[in-house]
JSON list of C-alpha atoms in Angstrom, two decimals:
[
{"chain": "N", "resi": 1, "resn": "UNK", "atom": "CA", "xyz": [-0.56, -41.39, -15.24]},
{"chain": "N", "resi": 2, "resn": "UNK", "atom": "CA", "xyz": [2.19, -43.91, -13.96]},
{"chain": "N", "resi": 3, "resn": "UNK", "atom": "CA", "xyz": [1.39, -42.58, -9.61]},
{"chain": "N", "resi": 4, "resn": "UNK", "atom": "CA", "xyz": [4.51, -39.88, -10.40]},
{"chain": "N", "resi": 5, "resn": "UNK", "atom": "CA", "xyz": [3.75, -36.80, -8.84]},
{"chain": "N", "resi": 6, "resn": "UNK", "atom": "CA", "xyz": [4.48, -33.93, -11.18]},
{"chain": "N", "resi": 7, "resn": "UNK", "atom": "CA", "xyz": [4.33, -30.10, -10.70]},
{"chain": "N", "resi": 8, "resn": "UNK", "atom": "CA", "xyz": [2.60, -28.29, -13.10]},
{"chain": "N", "resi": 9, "resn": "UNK", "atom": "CA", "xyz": [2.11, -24.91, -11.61]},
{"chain": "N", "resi": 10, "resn": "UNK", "atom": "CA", "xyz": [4.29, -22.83, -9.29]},
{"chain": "N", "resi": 11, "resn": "UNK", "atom": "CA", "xyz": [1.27, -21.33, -7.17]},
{"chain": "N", "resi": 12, "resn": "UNK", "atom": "CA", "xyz": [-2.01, -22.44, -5.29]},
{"chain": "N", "resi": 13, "resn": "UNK", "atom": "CA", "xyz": [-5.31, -20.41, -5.83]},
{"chain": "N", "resi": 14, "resn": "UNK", "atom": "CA", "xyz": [-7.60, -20.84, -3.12]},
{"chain": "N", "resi": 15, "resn": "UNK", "atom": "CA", "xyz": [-11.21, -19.65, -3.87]},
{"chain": "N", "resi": 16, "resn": "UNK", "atom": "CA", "xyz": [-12.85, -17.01, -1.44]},
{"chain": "N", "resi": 17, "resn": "UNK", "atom": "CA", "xyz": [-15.86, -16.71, -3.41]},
{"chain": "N", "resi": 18, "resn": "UNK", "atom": "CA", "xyz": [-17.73, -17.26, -6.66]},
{"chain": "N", "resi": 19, "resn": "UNK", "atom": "CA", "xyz": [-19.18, -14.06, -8.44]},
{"chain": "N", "resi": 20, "resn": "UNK", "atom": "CA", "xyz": [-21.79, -13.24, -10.78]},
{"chain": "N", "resi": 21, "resn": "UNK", "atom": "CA", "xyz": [-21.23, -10.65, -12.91]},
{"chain": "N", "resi": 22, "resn": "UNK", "atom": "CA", "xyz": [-23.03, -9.47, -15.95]},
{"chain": "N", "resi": 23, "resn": "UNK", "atom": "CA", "xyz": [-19.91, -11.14, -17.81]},
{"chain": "N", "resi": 24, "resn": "UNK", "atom": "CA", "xyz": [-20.63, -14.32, -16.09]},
{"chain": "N", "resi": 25, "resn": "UNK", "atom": "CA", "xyz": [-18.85, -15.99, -13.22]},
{"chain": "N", "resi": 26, "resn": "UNK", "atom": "CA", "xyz": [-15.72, -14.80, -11.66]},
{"chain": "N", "resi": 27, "resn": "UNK", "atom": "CA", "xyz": [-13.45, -16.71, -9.32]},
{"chain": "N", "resi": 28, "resn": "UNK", "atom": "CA", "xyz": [-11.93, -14.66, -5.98]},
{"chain": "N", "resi": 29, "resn": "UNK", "atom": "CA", "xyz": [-9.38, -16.01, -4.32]},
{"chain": "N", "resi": 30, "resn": "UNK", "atom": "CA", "xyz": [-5.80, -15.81, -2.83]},
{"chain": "N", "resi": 31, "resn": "UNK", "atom": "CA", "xyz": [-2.91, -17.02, -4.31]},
{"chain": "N", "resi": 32, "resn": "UNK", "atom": "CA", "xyz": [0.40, -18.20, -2.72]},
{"chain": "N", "resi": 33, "resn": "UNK", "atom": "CA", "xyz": [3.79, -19.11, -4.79]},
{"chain": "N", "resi": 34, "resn": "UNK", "atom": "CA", "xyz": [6.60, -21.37, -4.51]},
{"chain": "N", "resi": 35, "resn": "UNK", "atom": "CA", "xyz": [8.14, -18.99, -3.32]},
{"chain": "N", "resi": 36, "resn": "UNK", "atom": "CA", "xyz": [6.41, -17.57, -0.49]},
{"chain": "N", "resi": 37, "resn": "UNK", "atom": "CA", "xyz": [4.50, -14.70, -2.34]},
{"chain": "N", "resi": 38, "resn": "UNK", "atom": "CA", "xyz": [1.18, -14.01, -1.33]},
{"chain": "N", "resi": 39, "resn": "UNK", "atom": "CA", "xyz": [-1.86, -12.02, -3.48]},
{"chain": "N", "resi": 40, "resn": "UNK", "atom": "CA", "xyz": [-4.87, -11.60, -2.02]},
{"chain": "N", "resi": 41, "resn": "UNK", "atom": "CA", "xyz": [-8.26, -10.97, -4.01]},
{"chain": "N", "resi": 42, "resn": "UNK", "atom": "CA", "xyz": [-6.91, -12.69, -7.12]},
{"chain": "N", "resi": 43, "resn": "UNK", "atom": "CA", "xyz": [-9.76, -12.78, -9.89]},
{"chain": "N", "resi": 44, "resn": "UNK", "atom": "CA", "xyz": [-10.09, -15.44, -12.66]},
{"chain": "N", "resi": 45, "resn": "UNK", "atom": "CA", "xyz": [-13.03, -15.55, -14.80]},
{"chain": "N", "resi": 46, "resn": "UNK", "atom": "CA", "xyz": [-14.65, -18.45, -15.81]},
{"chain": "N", "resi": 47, "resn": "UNK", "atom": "CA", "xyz": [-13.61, -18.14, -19.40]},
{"chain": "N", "resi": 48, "resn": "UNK", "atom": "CA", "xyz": [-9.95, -18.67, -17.95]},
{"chain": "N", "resi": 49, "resn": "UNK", "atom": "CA", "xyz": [-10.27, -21.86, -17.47]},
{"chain": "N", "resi": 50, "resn": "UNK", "atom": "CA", "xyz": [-11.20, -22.73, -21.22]},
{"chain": "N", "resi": 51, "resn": "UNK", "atom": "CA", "xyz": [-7.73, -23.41, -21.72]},
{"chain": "N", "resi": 52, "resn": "UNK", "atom": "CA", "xyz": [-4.17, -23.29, -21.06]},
{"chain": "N", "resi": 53, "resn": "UNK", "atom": "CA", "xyz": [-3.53, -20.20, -23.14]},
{"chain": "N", "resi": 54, "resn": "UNK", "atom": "CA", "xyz": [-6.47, -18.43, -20.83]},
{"chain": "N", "resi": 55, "resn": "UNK", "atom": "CA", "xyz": [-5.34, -19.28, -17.76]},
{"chain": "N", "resi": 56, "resn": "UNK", "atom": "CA", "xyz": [-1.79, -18.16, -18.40]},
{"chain": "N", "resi": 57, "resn": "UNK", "atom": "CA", "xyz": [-3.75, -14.87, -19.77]},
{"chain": "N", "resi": 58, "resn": "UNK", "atom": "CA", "xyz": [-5.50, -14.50, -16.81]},
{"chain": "N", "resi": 59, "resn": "UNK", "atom": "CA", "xyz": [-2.66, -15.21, -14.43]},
{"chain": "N", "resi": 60, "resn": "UNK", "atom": "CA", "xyz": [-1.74, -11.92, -11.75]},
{"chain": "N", "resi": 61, "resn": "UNK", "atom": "CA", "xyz": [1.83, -11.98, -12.18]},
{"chain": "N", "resi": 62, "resn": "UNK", "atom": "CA", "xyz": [5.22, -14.10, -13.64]},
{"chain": "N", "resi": 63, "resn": "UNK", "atom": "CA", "xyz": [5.45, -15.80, -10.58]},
{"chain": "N", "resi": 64, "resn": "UNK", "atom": "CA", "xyz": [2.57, -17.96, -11.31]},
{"chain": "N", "resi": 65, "resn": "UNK", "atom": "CA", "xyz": [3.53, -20.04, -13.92]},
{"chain": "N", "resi": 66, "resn": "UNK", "atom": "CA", "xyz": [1.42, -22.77, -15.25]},
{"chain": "N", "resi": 67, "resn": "UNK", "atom": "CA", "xyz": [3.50, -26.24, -17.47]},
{"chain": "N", "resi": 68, "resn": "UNK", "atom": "CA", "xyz": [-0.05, -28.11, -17.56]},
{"chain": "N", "resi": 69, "resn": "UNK", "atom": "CA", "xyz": [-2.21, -29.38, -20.19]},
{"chain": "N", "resi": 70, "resn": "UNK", "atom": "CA", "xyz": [-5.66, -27.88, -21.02]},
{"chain": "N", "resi": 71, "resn": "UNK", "atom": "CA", "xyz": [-6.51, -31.22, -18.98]},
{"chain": "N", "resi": 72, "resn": "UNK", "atom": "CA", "xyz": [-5.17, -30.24, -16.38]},
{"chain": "N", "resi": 73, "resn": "UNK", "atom": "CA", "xyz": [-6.31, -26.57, -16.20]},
{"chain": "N", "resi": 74, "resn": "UNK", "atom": "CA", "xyz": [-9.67, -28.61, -16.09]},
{"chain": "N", "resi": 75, "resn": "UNK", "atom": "CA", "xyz": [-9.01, -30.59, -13.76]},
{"chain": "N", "resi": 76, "resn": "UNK", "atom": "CA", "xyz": [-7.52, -26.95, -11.86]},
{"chain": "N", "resi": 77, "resn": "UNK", "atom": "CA", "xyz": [-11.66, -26.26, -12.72]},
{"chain": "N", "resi": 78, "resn": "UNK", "atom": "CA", "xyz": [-13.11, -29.08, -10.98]},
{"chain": "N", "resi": 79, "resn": "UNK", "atom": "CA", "xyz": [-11.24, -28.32, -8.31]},
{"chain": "N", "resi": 80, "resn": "UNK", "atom": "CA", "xyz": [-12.02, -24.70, -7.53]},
{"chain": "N", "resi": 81, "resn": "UNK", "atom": "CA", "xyz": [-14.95, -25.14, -8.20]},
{"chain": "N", "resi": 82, "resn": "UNK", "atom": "CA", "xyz": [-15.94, -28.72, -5.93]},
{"chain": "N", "resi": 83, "resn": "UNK", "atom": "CA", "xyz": [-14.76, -25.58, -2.84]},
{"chain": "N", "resi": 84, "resn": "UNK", "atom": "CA", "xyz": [-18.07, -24.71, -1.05]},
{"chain": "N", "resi": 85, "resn": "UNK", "atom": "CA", "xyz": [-17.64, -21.01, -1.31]},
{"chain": "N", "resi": 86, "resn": "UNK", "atom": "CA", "xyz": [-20.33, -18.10, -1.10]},
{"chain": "N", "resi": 87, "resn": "UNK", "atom": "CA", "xyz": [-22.05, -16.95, -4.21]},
{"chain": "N", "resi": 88, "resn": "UNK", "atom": "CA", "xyz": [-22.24, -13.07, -4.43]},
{"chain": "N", "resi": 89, "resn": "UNK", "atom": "CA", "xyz": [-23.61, -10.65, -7.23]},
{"chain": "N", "resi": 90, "resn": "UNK", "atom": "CA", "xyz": [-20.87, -8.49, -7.89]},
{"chain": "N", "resi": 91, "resn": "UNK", "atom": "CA", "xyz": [-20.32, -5.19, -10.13]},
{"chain": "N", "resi": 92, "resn": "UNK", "atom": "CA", "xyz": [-17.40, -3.09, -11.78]},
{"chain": "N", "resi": 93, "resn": "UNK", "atom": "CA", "xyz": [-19.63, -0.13, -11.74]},
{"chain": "N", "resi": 94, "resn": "UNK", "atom": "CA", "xyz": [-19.27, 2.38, -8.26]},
{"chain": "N", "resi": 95, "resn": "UNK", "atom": "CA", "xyz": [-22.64, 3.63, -6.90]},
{"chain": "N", "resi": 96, "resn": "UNK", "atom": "CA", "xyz": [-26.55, 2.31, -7.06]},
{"chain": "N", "resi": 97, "resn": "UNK", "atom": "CA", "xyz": [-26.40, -1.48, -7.01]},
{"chain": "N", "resi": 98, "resn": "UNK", "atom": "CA", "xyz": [-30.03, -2.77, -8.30]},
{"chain": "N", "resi": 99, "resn": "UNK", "atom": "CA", "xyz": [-30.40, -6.62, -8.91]},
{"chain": "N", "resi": 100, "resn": "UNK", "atom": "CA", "xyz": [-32.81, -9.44, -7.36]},
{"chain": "N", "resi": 101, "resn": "UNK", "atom": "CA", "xyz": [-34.05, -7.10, -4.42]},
{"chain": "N", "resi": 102, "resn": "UNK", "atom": "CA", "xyz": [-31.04, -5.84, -3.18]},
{"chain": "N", "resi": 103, "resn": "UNK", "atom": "CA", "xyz": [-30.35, -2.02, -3.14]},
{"chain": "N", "resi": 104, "resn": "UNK", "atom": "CA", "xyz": [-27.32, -0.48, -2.08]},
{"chain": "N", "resi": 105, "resn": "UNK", "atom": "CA", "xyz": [-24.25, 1.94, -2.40]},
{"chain": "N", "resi": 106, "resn": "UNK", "atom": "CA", "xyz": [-21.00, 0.22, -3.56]},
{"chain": "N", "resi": 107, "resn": "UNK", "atom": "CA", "xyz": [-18.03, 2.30, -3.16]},
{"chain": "N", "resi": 108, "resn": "UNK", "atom": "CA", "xyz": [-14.49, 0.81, -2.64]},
{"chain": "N", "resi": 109, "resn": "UNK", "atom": "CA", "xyz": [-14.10, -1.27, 0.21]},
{"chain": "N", "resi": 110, "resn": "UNK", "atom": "CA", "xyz": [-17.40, -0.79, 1.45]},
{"chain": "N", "resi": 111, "resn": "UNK", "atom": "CA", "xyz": [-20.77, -1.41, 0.73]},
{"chain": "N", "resi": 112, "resn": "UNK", "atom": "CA", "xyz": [-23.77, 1.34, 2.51]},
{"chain": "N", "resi": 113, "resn": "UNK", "atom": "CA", "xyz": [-27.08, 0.12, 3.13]},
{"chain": "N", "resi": 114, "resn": "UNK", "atom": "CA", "xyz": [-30.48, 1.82, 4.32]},
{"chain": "N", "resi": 115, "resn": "UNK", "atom": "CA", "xyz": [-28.97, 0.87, 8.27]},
{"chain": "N", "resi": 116, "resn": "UNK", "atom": "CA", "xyz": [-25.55, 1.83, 7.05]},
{"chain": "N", "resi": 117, "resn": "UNK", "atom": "CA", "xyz": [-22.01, 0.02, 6.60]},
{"chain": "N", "resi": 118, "resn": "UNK", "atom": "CA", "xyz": [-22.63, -3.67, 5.60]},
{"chain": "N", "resi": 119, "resn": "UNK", "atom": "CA", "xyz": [-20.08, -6.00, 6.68]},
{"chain": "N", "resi": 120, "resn": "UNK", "atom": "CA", "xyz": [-19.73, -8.78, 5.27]},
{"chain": "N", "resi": 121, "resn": "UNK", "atom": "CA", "xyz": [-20.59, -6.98, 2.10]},
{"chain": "N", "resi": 122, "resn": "UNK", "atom": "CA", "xyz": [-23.59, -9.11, -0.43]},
{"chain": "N", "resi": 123, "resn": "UNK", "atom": "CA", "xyz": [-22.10, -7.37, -3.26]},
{"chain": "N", "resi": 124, "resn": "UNK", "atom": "CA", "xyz": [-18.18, -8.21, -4.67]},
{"chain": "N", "resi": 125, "resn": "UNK", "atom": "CA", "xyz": [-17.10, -4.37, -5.95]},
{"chain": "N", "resi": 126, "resn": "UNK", "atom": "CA", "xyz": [-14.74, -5.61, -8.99]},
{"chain": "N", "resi": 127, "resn": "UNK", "atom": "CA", "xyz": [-12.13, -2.64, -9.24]},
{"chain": "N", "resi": 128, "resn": "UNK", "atom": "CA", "xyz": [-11.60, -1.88, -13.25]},
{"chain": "N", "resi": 129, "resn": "UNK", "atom": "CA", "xyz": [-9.07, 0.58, -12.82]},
{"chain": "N", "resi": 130, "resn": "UNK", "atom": "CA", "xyz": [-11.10, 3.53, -13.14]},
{"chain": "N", "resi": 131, "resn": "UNK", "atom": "CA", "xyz": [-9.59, 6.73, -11.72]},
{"chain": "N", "resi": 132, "resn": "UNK", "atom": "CA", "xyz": [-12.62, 7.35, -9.56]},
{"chain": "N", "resi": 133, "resn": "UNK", "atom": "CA", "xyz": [-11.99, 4.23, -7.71]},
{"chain": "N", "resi": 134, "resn": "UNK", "atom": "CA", "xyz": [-8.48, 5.82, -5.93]},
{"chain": "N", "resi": 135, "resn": "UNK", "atom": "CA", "xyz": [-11.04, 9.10, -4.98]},
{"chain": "N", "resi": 136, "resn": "UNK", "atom": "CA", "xyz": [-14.17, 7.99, -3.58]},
{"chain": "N", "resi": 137, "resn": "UNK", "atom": "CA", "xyz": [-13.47, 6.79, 0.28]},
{"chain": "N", "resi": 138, "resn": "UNK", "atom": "CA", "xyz": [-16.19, 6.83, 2.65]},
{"chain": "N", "resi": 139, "resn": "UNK", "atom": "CA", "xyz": [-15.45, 6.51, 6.35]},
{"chain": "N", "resi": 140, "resn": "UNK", "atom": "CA", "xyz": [-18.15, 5.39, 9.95]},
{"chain": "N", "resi": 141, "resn": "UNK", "atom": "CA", "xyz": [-18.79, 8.14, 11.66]},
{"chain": "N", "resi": 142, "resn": "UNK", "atom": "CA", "xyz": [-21.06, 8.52, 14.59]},
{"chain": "N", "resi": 143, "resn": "UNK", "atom": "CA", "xyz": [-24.52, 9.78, 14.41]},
{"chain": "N", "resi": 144, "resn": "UNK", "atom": "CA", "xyz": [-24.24, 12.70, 15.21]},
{"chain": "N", "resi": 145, "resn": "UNK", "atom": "CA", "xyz": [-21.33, 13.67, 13.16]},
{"chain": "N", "resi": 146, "resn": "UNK", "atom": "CA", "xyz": [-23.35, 12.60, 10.11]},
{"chain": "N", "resi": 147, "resn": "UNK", "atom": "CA", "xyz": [-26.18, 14.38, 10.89]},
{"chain": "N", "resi": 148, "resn": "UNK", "atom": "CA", "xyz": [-23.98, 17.77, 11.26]},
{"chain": "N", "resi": 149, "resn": "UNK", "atom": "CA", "xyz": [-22.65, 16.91, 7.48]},
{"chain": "N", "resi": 150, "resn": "UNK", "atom": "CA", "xyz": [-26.06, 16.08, 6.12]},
{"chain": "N", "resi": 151, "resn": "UNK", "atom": "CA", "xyz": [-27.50, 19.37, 7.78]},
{"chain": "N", "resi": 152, "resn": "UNK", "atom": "CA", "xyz": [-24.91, 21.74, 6.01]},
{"chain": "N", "resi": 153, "resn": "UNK", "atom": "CA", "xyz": [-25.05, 19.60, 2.44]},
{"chain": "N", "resi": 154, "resn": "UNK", "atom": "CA", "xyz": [-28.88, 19.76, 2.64]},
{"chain": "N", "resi": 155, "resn": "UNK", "atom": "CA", "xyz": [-28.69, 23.72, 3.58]},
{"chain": "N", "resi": 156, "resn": "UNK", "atom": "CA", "xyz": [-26.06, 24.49, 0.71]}
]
């Protein structure tokens, strides 16, 4: 108010992307502390910026601490969100992705299309801390490889 600078958080979030969930939006994003730390892919949901009590709910660890006003977290809002960032559709769910036209496989760290690995992937796989996420892997392989696989699994 008077031109003093004042810190009010001990991080930075830097947005990667916006996603659309069926939860509404979710920001991704990397954060870096005061103190060096680093954590990449951090998610906060819209609905974390409705106040200061949600954003300090939503925050990935205790070394992101947040002294600010629900002003300022939105002002923190207008912020992220002025950041020209890509839009995605994302999911929580592993497998069939449907929605607007777009049809593919989301797994993990990957997403499969009809011509194969997509990279960059259109969809954002949310994890949700399902056990099945730390056992499904899918790795390239060449051609023929893959056609040796899908020969025995469509003789057995």
């Amino acid at each position: 108010q008077r031109g003093d600078a004042k810190a009010i958080s001990s991080f930075t979030f830097t947005p990667k992307a916006v996603v659309e969930t069926e939860e509404g939006e979710v920001f991704l994003g990397d954060i870096r502390t005061d103190k060096g730390t680093s954590m990449e892919g951090a998610r906060l949901p819209r609905r974390a910026f409705n106040s200061r009590k949600e954003l300090l709910h939503h925050l990935p660890s205790v070394h992101t601490q947040w002294t600010g006003s629900d002003n300022n977290v939105q002002g923190l809002l207008r912020s992220v969100a002025r950041r020209a960032v890509p839009r995605l559709p994302g999911t929580s769910v592993l497998g069939d992705f449907n929605r607007d036209g777009l049809r593919v496989w989301v797994a993990p760290g990957c997403t499969i299309g009809k011509e194969g690995f997509l990279s960059p992937s259109p969809v954002a796989y949310l994890p949700n801390g399902a056990s099945l996420e730390s056992r499904v892997r899918y790795e390239a392989t060449d051609d023929d490889s893959f056609h040796d696989v899908a020969r025995t699994v469509f003789e057995y």
